[in-house]
PDB file of C-alpha atoms in Angstrom:
ATOM      1  CA  GLU A  30      -1.514  20.821  21.117  1.00  0.00           C
ATOM      2  CA  ASP A  31       1.946  21.489  19.745  1.00  0.00           C
ATOM      3  CA  GLY A  32       2.105  17.951  18.352  1.00  0.00           C
ATOM      4  CA  PHE A  33      -1.146  18.408  16.402  1.00  0.00           C
ATOM      5  CA  THR A  34      -0.091  21.841  15.170  1.00  0.00           C
ATOM      6  CA  TYR A  35       3.124  20.334  13.887  1.00  0.00           C
ATOM      7  CA  PHE A  36       1.243  17.487  12.052  1.00  0.00           C
ATOM      8  CA  GLU A  37      -1.200  19.975  10.537  1.00  0.00           C
ATOM      9  CA  GLN A  38       1.767  21.663   8.902  1.00  0.00           C
ATOM     10  CA  LEU A  39       3.626  18.523   8.100  1.00  0.00           C
ATOM     11  CA  ASN A  40       0.660  16.817   6.570  1.00  0.00           C
ATOM     12  CA  ASP A  41       1.036  18.369   3.093  1.00  0.00           C
ATOM     13  CA  GLN A  42       4.476  16.883   2.785  1.00  0.00           C
ATOM     14  CA  ILE A  43       3.292  13.262   3.557  1.00  0.00           C
ATOM     15  CA  HIS A  44       3.027  11.054   0.592  1.00  0.00           C
ATOM     16  CA  HIS A  45       0.618   8.613   2.238  1.00  0.00           C
ATOM     17  CA  TYR A  46      -0.281   7.060   5.640  1.00  0.00           C
ATOM     18  CA  ASN A  47       0.269   3.373   5.788  1.00  0.00           C
ATOM     19  CA  LYS A  48      -2.138   0.903   7.357  1.00  0.00           C
ATOM     20  CA  SER A  49       0.809  -1.325   8.270  1.00  0.00           C
ATOM     21  CA  GLY A  50       3.351  -0.125  10.824  1.00  0.00           C
ATOM     22  CA  SER A  51       6.315  -1.779   8.941  1.00  0.00           C
ATOM     23  CA  ALA A  52       5.281  -0.982   5.261  1.00  0.00           C
ATOM     24  CA  ALA A  53       7.310   2.247   5.239  1.00  0.00           C
ATOM     25  CA  VAL A  54      10.503   0.199   5.849  1.00  0.00           C
ATOM     26  CA  THR A  55      10.286  -1.579   2.511  1.00  0.00           C
ATOM     27  CA  GLN A  56       8.908   1.553   0.725  1.00  0.00           C
ATOM     28  CA  THR A  57      11.959   3.548   1.955  1.00  0.00           C
ATOM     29  CA  GLY A  58      14.332   0.643   1.138  1.00  0.00           C
ATOM     30  CA  ILE A  59      13.215   0.501  -2.446  1.00  0.00           C
ATOM     31  CA  GLY A  60      13.261   4.232  -2.816  1.00  0.00           C
ATOM     32  CA  GLU A  61       9.475   4.709  -3.125  1.00  0.00           C
ATOM     33  CA  ILE A  62       9.613   7.331  -0.360  1.00  0.00           C
ATOM     34  CA  ALA A  63      12.461   9.205   1.161  1.00  0.00           C
ATOM     35  CA  ILE A  64      11.536   8.961   4.816  1.00  0.00           C
ATOM     36  CA  GLY A  65       9.356   6.486   6.595  1.00  0.00           C
ATOM     37  CA  LEU A  66       8.232   6.179  10.138  1.00  0.00           C
ATOM     38  CA  SER A  67       8.138   2.736  11.757  1.00  0.00           C
ATOM     39  CA  PHE A  68       9.062   0.817  14.907  1.00  0.00           C
ATOM     40  CA  SER A  69      12.893   0.569  15.339  1.00  0.00           C
ATOM     41  CA  HIS A  70      12.759  -3.311  15.490  1.00  0.00           C
ATOM     42  CA  ASP A  71      10.910  -3.326  12.151  1.00  0.00           C
ATOM     43  CA  ILE A  72      13.530  -1.026  10.615  1.00  0.00           C
ATOM     44  CA  LEU A  73      16.432  -3.259  11.774  1.00  0.00           C
ATOM     45  CA  ARG A  74      14.535  -6.528  10.814  1.00  0.00           C
ATOM     46  CA  LYS A  75      12.929  -5.648   7.602  1.00  0.00           C
ATOM     47  CA  GLY A  76      15.289  -3.012   6.419  1.00  0.00           C
ATOM     48  CA  LYS A  77      18.934  -3.182   7.572  1.00  0.00           C
ATOM     49  CA  SER A  78      19.123  -6.942   8.012  1.00  0.00           C
ATOM     50  CA  ALA A  79      17.328  -7.430   4.646  1.00  0.00           C
ATOM     51  CA  GLY A  80      20.055  -5.310   2.946  1.00  0.00           C
ATOM     52  CA  TYR A  81      18.030  -2.201   2.244  1.00  0.00           C
ATOM     53  CA  PRO A  82      20.031   1.134   2.510  1.00  0.00           C
ATOM     54  CA  VAL A  83      17.923   2.499   5.331  1.00  0.00           C
ATOM     55  CA  GLN A  84      19.153   4.383   8.346  1.00  0.00           C
ATOM     56  CA  LEU A  85      17.529   4.184  11.773  1.00  0.00           C
ATOM     57  CA  SER A  86      17.396   7.494  13.715  1.00  0.00           C
ATOM     58  CA  PHE A  87      15.436   8.872  16.757  1.00  0.00           C
ATOM     59  CA  PRO A  88      14.300  12.450  17.474  1.00  0.00           C
ATOM     60  CA  LYS A  89      16.732  14.043  19.849  1.00  0.00           C
ATOM     61  CA  GLU A  90      13.720  15.404  21.862  1.00  0.00           C
ATOM     62  CA  GLY A  91      12.585  11.868  22.559  1.00  0.00           C
ATOM     63  CA  THR A  92      10.612   9.082  20.912  1.00  0.00           C
ATOM     64  CA  GLY A  93       7.534   7.136  21.864  1.00  0.00           C
ATOM     65  CA  TYR A  94       7.749   3.543  22.881  1.00  0.00           C
ATOM     66  CA  GLU A  95       5.891   0.411  23.620  1.00  0.00           C
ATOM     67  CA  ILE A  96       6.307  -2.434  26.023  1.00  0.00           C
ATOM     68  CA  GLY A  97       5.083  -5.804  24.926  1.00  0.00           C
ATOM     69  CA  ALA A  98       2.898  -7.181  27.623  1.00  0.00           C
ATOM     70  CA  MET A  99       1.439 -10.514  28.729  1.00  0.00           C
ATOM     71  CA  ALA A 100      -1.849 -11.171  30.677  1.00  0.00           C
ATOM     72  CA  MET A 101      -3.738 -14.117  31.726  1.00  0.00           C
ATOM     73  CA  ILE A 102      -7.453 -14.498  30.911  1.00  0.00           C
ATOM     74  CA  LYS A 103      -9.551 -14.591  34.015  1.00  0.00           C
ATOM     75  CA  ASN A 104     -11.157 -18.075  34.275  1.00  0.00           C
ATOM     76  CA  GLY A 105      -9.455 -18.998  31.019  1.00  0.00           C
ATOM     77  CA  GLY A 106      -8.359 -22.429  32.146  1.00  0.00           C
ATOM     78  CA  GLN A 107      -4.853 -23.807  32.350  1.00  0.00           C
ATOM     79  CA  ARG A 108      -3.697 -21.226  34.898  1.00  0.00           C
ATOM     80  CA  GLN A 109      -0.751 -23.219  36.117  1.00  0.00           C
ATOM     81  CA  LYS A 110       0.555 -23.509  32.462  1.00  0.00           C
ATOM     82  CA  ALA A 111      -0.003 -19.753  31.879  1.00  0.00           C
ATOM     83  CA  GLU A 112       1.852 -18.876  35.128  1.00  0.00           C
ATOM     84  CA  LYS A 113       4.689 -21.237  34.197  1.00  0.00           C
ATOM     85  CA  PHE A 114       5.022 -19.555  30.687  1.00  0.00           C
ATOM     86  CA  MET A 115       4.953 -16.104  32.151  1.00  0.00           C
ATOM     87  CA  ASP A 116       7.606 -17.019  34.717  1.00  0.00           C
ATOM     88  CA  PHE A 117       9.747 -18.480  31.957  1.00  0.00           C
ATOM     89  CA  TYR A 118       9.334 -15.580  29.661  1.00  0.00           C
ATOM     90  CA  VAL A 119      10.942 -13.076  32.082  1.00  0.00           C
ATOM     91  CA  THR A 120      13.990 -15.216  32.633  1.00  0.00           C
ATOM     92  CA  THR A 121      17.178 -14.390  30.702  1.00  0.00           C
ATOM     93  CA  VAL A 122      16.533 -17.424  28.371  1.00  0.00           C
ATOM     94  CA  GLY A 123      12.854 -16.362  27.735  1.00  0.00           C
ATOM     95  CA  GLN A 124      13.908 -12.650  27.256  1.00  0.00           C
ATOM     96  CA  SER A 125      16.673 -13.708  24.855  1.00  0.00           C
ATOM     97  CA  ILE A 126      14.069 -15.013  22.386  1.00  0.00           C
ATOM     98  CA  LEU A 127      13.202 -11.378  21.785  1.00  0.00           C
ATOM     99  CA  LEU A 128      16.544 -10.706  20.340  1.00  0.00           C
ATOM    100  CA  ASP A 129      15.721 -13.026  17.319  1.00  0.00           C
ATOM    101  CA  HIS A 130      12.891 -10.650  16.555  1.00  0.00           C
ATOM    102  CA  TYR A 131      15.065  -7.474  16.875  1.00  0.00           C
ATOM    103  CA  ARG A 132      13.209  -6.462  20.100  1.00  0.00           C
ATOM    104  CA  VAL A 133      14.988  -5.264  23.105  1.00  0.00           C
ATOM    105  CA  PRO A 134      14.330  -7.282  26.215  1.00  0.00           C
ATOM    106  CA  LEU A 135      13.613  -5.557  29.538  1.00  0.00           C
ATOM    107  CA  ASN A 136      15.549  -8.178  31.625  1.00  0.00           C
ATOM    108  CA  PRO A 137      18.742  -6.331  32.537  1.00  0.00           C
ATOM    109  CA  ASP A 138      20.739  -9.608  32.498  1.00  0.00           C
ATOM    110  CA  VAL A 139      20.206 -10.260  28.911  1.00  0.00           C
ATOM    111  CA  ASP A 140      23.166  -8.845  26.806  1.00  0.00           C
ATOM    112  CA  ILE A 141      22.084  -6.649  23.968  1.00  0.00           C
ATOM    113  CA  PRO A 142      23.856  -7.326  20.722  1.00  0.00           C
ATOM    114  CA  ASP A 143      25.455  -4.591  18.780  1.00  0.00           C
ATOM    115  CA  HIS A 144      22.905  -4.582  15.943  1.00  0.00           C
ATOM    116  CA  LEU A 145      20.108  -3.640  18.370  1.00  0.00           C
ATOM    117  CA  ILE A 146      19.539  -0.384  20.158  1.00  0.00           C
ATOM    118  CA  ALA A 147      19.698  -0.577  23.948  1.00  0.00           C
ATOM    119  CA  ARG A 148      16.983   1.245  25.927  1.00  0.00           C
ATOM    120  CA  GLU A 149      19.576   3.494  27.586  1.00  0.00           C
ATOM    121  CA  ASP A 150      20.842   4.733  24.110  1.00  0.00           C
ATOM    122  CA  VAL A 151      17.502   6.286  23.211  1.00  0.00           C
ATOM    123  CA  THR A 152      15.820   9.387  24.758  1.00  0.00           C
ATOM    124  CA  LEU A 153      12.237   8.402  25.528  1.00  0.00           C
ATOM    125  CA  ALA A 154       9.296  10.857  25.400  1.00  0.00           C
ATOM    126  CA  ASP A 155       7.511  11.617  28.602  1.00  0.00           C
ATOM    127  CA  PHE A 156       4.455   9.284  28.282  1.00  0.00           C
ATOM    128  CA  ASP A 157       1.661   8.371  30.468  1.00  0.00           C
ATOM    129  CA  PRO A 158       0.174   5.062  29.154  1.00  0.00           C
ATOM    130  CA  ALA A 159      -2.851   5.203  31.518  1.00  0.00           C
ATOM    131  CA  ARG A 160      -3.826   8.681  30.207  1.00  0.00           C
ATOM    132  CA  ALA A 161      -3.129   7.652  26.585  1.00  0.00           C
ATOM    133  CA  ALA A 162      -5.552   4.643  27.162  1.00  0.00           C
ATOM    134  CA  LEU A 163      -8.265   6.885  28.520  1.00  0.00           C
ATOM    135  CA  ASP A 164      -7.778   9.474  25.675  1.00  0.00           C
ATOM    136  CA  GLN A 165      -7.353   6.846  22.925  1.00  0.00           C
ATOM    137  CA  LYS A 166     -10.651   7.271  21.003  1.00  0.00           C
ATOM    138  CA  LYS A 167     -10.537  11.120  21.320  1.00  0.00           C
ATOM    139  CA  THR A 168      -6.899  11.198  20.139  1.00  0.00           C
ATOM    140  CA  ILE A 169      -7.508   8.849  17.113  1.00  0.00           C
ATOM    141  CA  GLU A 170     -10.573  10.860  16.021  1.00  0.00           C
ATOM    142  CA  ARG A 171      -8.570  14.097  16.286  1.00  0.00           C
ATOM    143  CA  TRP A 172      -5.695  12.568  14.281  1.00  0.00           C
ATOM    144  CA  LYS A 173      -8.059  11.436  11.526  1.00  0.00           C
ATOM    145  CA  ASN A 174      -9.523  14.944  11.355  1.00  0.00           C
ATOM    146  CA  THR A 175      -6.025  16.506  11.265  1.00  0.00           C
ATOM    147  CA  VAL A 176      -4.529  14.416   8.466  1.00  0.00           C
ATOM    148  CA  GLU A 177      -7.580  13.325   6.410  1.00  0.00           C
ATOM    149  CA  ARG A 178      -7.262  14.175   2.708  1.00  0.00           C
TER     150      ARG A 178
END
């Protein structure tokens, strides 16, 4: 409830809501908007590494997060190849591929370079992904009703 109350008050100060999660990085970088919200890996990849004068910051109260996932399709065929790929992707070599895309690997044996933000350097919001999945449609509908212009 507090979050929706906050966004109701903030909404009048929002220039526009992007359809793309990373568009705000470029828009901020070229000075079209003063503040943009985006995923941290997009800010680092499309902003800082591209030379835009953008600054990455996180709310001190905590920030949301996502964990990239993999899954096999039941009866999808080529199960052995899928299992082999999944086994590879959690190794240090497989997880190191994420670094090229400015994403933080979850394998603790992968060294995080200085230009990325390590998981332990960020306060994460208390988040229940199972509940979020159950409430997704209701939350999206409420969001649209809260910010619709």
